[in-house]
Coordinates of C-alpha atoms in Angstrom, one line a residue:
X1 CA 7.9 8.5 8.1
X2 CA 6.2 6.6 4.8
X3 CA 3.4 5.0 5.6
X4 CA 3.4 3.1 1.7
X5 CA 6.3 2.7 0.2
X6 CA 6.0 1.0 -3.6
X7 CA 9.3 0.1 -5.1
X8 CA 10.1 -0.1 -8.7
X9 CA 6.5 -1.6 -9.5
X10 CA 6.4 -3.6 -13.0
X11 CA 2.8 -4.7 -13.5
X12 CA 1.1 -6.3 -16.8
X13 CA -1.7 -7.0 -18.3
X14 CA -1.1 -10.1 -20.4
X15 CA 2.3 -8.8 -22.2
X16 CA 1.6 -5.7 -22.2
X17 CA 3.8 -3.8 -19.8
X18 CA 1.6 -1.1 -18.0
X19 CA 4.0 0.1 -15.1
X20 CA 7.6 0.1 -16.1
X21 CA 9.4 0.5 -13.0
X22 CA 7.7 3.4 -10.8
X23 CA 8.2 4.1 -7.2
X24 CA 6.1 6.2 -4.9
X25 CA 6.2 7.1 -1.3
X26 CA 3.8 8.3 1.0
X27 CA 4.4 9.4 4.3
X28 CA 2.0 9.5 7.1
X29 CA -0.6 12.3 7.3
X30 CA 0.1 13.6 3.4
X31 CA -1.9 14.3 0.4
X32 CA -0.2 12.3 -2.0
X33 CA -1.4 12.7 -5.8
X34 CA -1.2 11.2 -9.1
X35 CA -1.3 13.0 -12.4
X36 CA -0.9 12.2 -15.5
X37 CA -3.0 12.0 -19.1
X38 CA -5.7 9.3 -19.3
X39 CA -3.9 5.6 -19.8
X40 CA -0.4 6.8 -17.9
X41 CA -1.1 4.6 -15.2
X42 CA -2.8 6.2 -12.4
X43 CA -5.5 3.9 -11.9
X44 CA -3.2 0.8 -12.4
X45 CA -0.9 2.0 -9.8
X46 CA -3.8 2.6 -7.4
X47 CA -5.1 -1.3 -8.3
X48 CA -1.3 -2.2 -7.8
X49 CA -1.6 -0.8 -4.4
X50 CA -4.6 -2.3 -2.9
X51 CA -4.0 -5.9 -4.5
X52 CA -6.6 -5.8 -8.0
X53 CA -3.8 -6.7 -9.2
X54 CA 0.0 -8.1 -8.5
X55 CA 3.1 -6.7 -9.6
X56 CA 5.4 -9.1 -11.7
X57 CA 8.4 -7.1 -10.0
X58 CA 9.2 -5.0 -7.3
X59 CA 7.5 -4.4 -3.7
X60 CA 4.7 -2.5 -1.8
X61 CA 5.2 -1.6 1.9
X62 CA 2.5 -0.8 4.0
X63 CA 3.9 0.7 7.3
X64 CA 6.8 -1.9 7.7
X65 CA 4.6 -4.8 6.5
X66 CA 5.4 -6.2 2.8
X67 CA 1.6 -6.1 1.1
X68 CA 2.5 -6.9 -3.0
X69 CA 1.7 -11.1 -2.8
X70 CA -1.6 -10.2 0.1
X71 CA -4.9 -10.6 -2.0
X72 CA -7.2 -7.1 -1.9
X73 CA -9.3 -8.1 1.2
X74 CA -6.8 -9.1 3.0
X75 CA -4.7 -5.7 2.5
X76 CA -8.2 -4.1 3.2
X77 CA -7.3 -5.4 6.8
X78 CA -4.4 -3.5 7.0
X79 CA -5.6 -0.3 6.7
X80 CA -5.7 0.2 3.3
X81 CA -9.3 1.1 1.3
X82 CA -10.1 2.7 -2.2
X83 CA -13.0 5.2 -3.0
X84 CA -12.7 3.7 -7.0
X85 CA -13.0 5.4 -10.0
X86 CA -16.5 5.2 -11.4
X87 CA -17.8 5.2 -7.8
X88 CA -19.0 1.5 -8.6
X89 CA -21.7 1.9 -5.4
X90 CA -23.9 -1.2 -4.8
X91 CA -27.3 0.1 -7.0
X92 CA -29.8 -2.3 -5.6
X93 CA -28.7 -1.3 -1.9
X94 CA -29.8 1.6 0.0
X95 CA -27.3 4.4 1.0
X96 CA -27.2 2.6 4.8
X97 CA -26.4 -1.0 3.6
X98 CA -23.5 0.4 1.3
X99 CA -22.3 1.8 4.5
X100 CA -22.8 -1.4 6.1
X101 CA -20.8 -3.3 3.1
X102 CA -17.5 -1.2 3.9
X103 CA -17.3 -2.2 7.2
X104 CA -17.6 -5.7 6.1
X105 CA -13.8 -6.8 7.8
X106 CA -14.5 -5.3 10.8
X107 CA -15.9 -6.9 14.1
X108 CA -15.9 -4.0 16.8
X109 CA -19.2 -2.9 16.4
X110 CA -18.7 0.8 18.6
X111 CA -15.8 1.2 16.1
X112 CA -18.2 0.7 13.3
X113 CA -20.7 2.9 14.6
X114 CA -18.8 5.5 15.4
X115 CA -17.0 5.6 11.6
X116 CA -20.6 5.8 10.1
X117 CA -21.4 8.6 12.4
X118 CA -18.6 10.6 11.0
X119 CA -19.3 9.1 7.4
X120 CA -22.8 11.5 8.0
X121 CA -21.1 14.3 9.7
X122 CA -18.6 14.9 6.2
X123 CA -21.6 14.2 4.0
X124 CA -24.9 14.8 5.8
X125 CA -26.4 13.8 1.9
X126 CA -26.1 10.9 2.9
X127 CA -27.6 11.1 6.0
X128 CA -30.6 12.6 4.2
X129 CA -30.7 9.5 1.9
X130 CA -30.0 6.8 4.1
X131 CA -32.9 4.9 2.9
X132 CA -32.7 6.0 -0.7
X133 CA -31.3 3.0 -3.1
X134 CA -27.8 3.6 -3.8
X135 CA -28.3 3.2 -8.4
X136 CA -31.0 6.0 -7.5
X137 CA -28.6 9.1 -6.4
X138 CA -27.3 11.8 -7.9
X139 CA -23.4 11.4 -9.1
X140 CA -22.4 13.8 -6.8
X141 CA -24.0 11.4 -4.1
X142 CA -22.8 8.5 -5.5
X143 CA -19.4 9.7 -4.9
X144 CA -20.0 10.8 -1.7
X145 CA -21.3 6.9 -0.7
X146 CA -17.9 5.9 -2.5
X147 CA -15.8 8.0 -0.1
X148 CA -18.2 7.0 2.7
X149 CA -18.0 3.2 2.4
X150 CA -14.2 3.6 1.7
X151 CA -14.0 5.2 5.1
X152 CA -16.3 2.5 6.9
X153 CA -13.1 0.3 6.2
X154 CA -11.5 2.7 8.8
X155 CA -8.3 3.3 6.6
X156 CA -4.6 4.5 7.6
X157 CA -4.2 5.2 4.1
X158 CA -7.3 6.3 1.5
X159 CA -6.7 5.9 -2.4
X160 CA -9.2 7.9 -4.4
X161 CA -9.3 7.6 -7.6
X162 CA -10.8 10.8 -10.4
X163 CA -13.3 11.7 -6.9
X164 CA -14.5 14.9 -9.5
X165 CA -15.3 12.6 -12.5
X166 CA -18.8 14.1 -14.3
X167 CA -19.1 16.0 -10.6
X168 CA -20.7 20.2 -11.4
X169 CA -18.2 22.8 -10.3
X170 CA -19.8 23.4 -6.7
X171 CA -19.5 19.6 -6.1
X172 CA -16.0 19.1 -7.1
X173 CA -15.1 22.3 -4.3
X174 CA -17.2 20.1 -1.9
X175 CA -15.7 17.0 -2.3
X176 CA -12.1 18.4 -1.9
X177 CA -13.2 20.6 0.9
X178 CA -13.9 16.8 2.7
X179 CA -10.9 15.4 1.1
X180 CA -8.5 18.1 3.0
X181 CA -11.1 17.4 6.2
X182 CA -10.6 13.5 5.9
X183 CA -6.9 14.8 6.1
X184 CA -6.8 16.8 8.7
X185 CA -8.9 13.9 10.6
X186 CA -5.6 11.5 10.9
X187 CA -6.6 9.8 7.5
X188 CA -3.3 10.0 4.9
X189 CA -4.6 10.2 1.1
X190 CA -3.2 8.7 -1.9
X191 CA -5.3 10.8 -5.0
X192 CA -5.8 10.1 -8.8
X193 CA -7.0 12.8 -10.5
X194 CA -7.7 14.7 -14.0
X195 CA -8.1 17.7 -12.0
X196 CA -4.7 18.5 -11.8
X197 CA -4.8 22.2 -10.6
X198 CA -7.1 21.4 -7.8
X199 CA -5.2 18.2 -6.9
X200 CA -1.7 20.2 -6.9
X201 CA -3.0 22.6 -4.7
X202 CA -4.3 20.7 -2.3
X203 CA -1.5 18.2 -2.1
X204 CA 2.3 17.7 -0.5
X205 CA 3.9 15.9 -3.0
X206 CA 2.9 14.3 -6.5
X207 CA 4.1 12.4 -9.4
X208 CA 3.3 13.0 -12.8
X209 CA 2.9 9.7 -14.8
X210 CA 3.2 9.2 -18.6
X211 CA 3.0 5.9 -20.5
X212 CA 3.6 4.1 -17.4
X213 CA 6.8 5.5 -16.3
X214 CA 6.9 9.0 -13.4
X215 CA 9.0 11.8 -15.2
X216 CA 8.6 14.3 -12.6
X217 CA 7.8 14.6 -8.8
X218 CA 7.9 16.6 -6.3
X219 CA 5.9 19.1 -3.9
X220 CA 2.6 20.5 -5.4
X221 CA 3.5 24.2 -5.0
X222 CA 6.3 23.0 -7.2
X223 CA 4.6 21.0 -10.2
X224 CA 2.4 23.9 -10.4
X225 CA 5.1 26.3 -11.1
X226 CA 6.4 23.8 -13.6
X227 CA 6.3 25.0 -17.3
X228 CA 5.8 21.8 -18.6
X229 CA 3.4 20.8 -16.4
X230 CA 1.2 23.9 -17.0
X231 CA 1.4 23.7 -20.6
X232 CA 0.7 19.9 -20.6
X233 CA -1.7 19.3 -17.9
X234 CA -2.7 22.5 -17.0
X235 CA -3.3 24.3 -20.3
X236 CA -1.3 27.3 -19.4
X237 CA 1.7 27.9 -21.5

């Protein structure tokens, strides 16, 4: 059953037309993922989704409730959060208070506490750092208290977006390791990433995006046994 369903999606910038019609669905308990070169749309889609921004046509369905007009906070509500690219954490906070910030929508406090007991249970890091001032860690940690904070929000559906950005080898194998437990936790995941061999692997389906338009889709056994898809993402010809 889809859990998000977006429906030939046109959104601008100005007059520039930056998604030209794409459609994506995600159903419950996948790994969904995006890939594509840098400016195909990956991250606009994702901003699409969680209200940044407002398609000029076409719909976004978030488990049988029409989301494209709500504003971001509001579809945070819903069940929708974002881990962003960039990580964007709250420098001048500690790890704790960043925590604190994702949870911001929510009222039921043994909800809350239970989330940020799990947040330190997928990256006891952060536990470690609790304290620590967020524009202090390492980027690996930084992305970590992205994830974490996403997750306060207690999401249905989790968009990261490039989680591996500037992140060592051993990192990137951690934070997908998480990714695939976050999964396996009840959490569905909507992925952007440059990545694309480890984002196929670990994925059900995915889309591959270029200049704002999806030219191919399907499982991610299947895009990785694409030609084109090696040679042009990959670098396997």
């Amino acid at each position: 059953m889809a859990l998000l369903e977006a429906t030939d999606i046109h959104t601008y910038y100005g007059a520039i037309h930056a998604l030209k019609g794409i459609t994506v669905t995600v159903d419950k308990g996948e790994i969904v993922t995006l890939i594509g070169a840098n400016g195909a749309g990956k991250t606009t889609t994702l901003n699409t989704i969680c209200g940044i921004y407002h398609p000029r046509q076409g719909t976004i369905v978030l488990d049988g409730e029409p989301i494209h007009d709500m504003p971001a906070h509001t579809i945070v509500t819903r069940g929708l959060s974002q881990s962003p690219e960039g990580r964007r954490v709250f420098g001048r906070l500690s790890v704790a208070e960043n925590l604190e910030m994702g949870a911001f929508t929510r009222k039921d406090k043994a909800g809350i506490k239970r989330d940020l007991e799990r947040v330190y249970e997928l990256f006891p890091r952060l536990l470690e750092r609790r304290k620590q001032l967020a524009g202090t860690l390492s980027g690996g940690e930084q992305q970590m208290l992205a994830m974490g904070r996403a997750l306060m929000a207690s999401p249905r559906l989790l968009l990261l977006d490039e989680p591996s950005m500037g992140l060592a080898p051993m990192l990137v194998d951690l934070i997908f390791d998480t990714i695939k437990e976050i999964n396996a936790q009840g959490v569905t995941v909507l992925l952007v990433e440059q990545n694309a061999l480890v984002a196929l692997s670990i994925a059900n389906r995915a889309y591959v995006l270029e200049t704002g338009s999806i030219v191919l889709s399907g499982t991610g056994q299947e895009l990785l046994n694409n030609p084109e898809v090696m040679k042009s993402y990959l670098g396997i010809d």
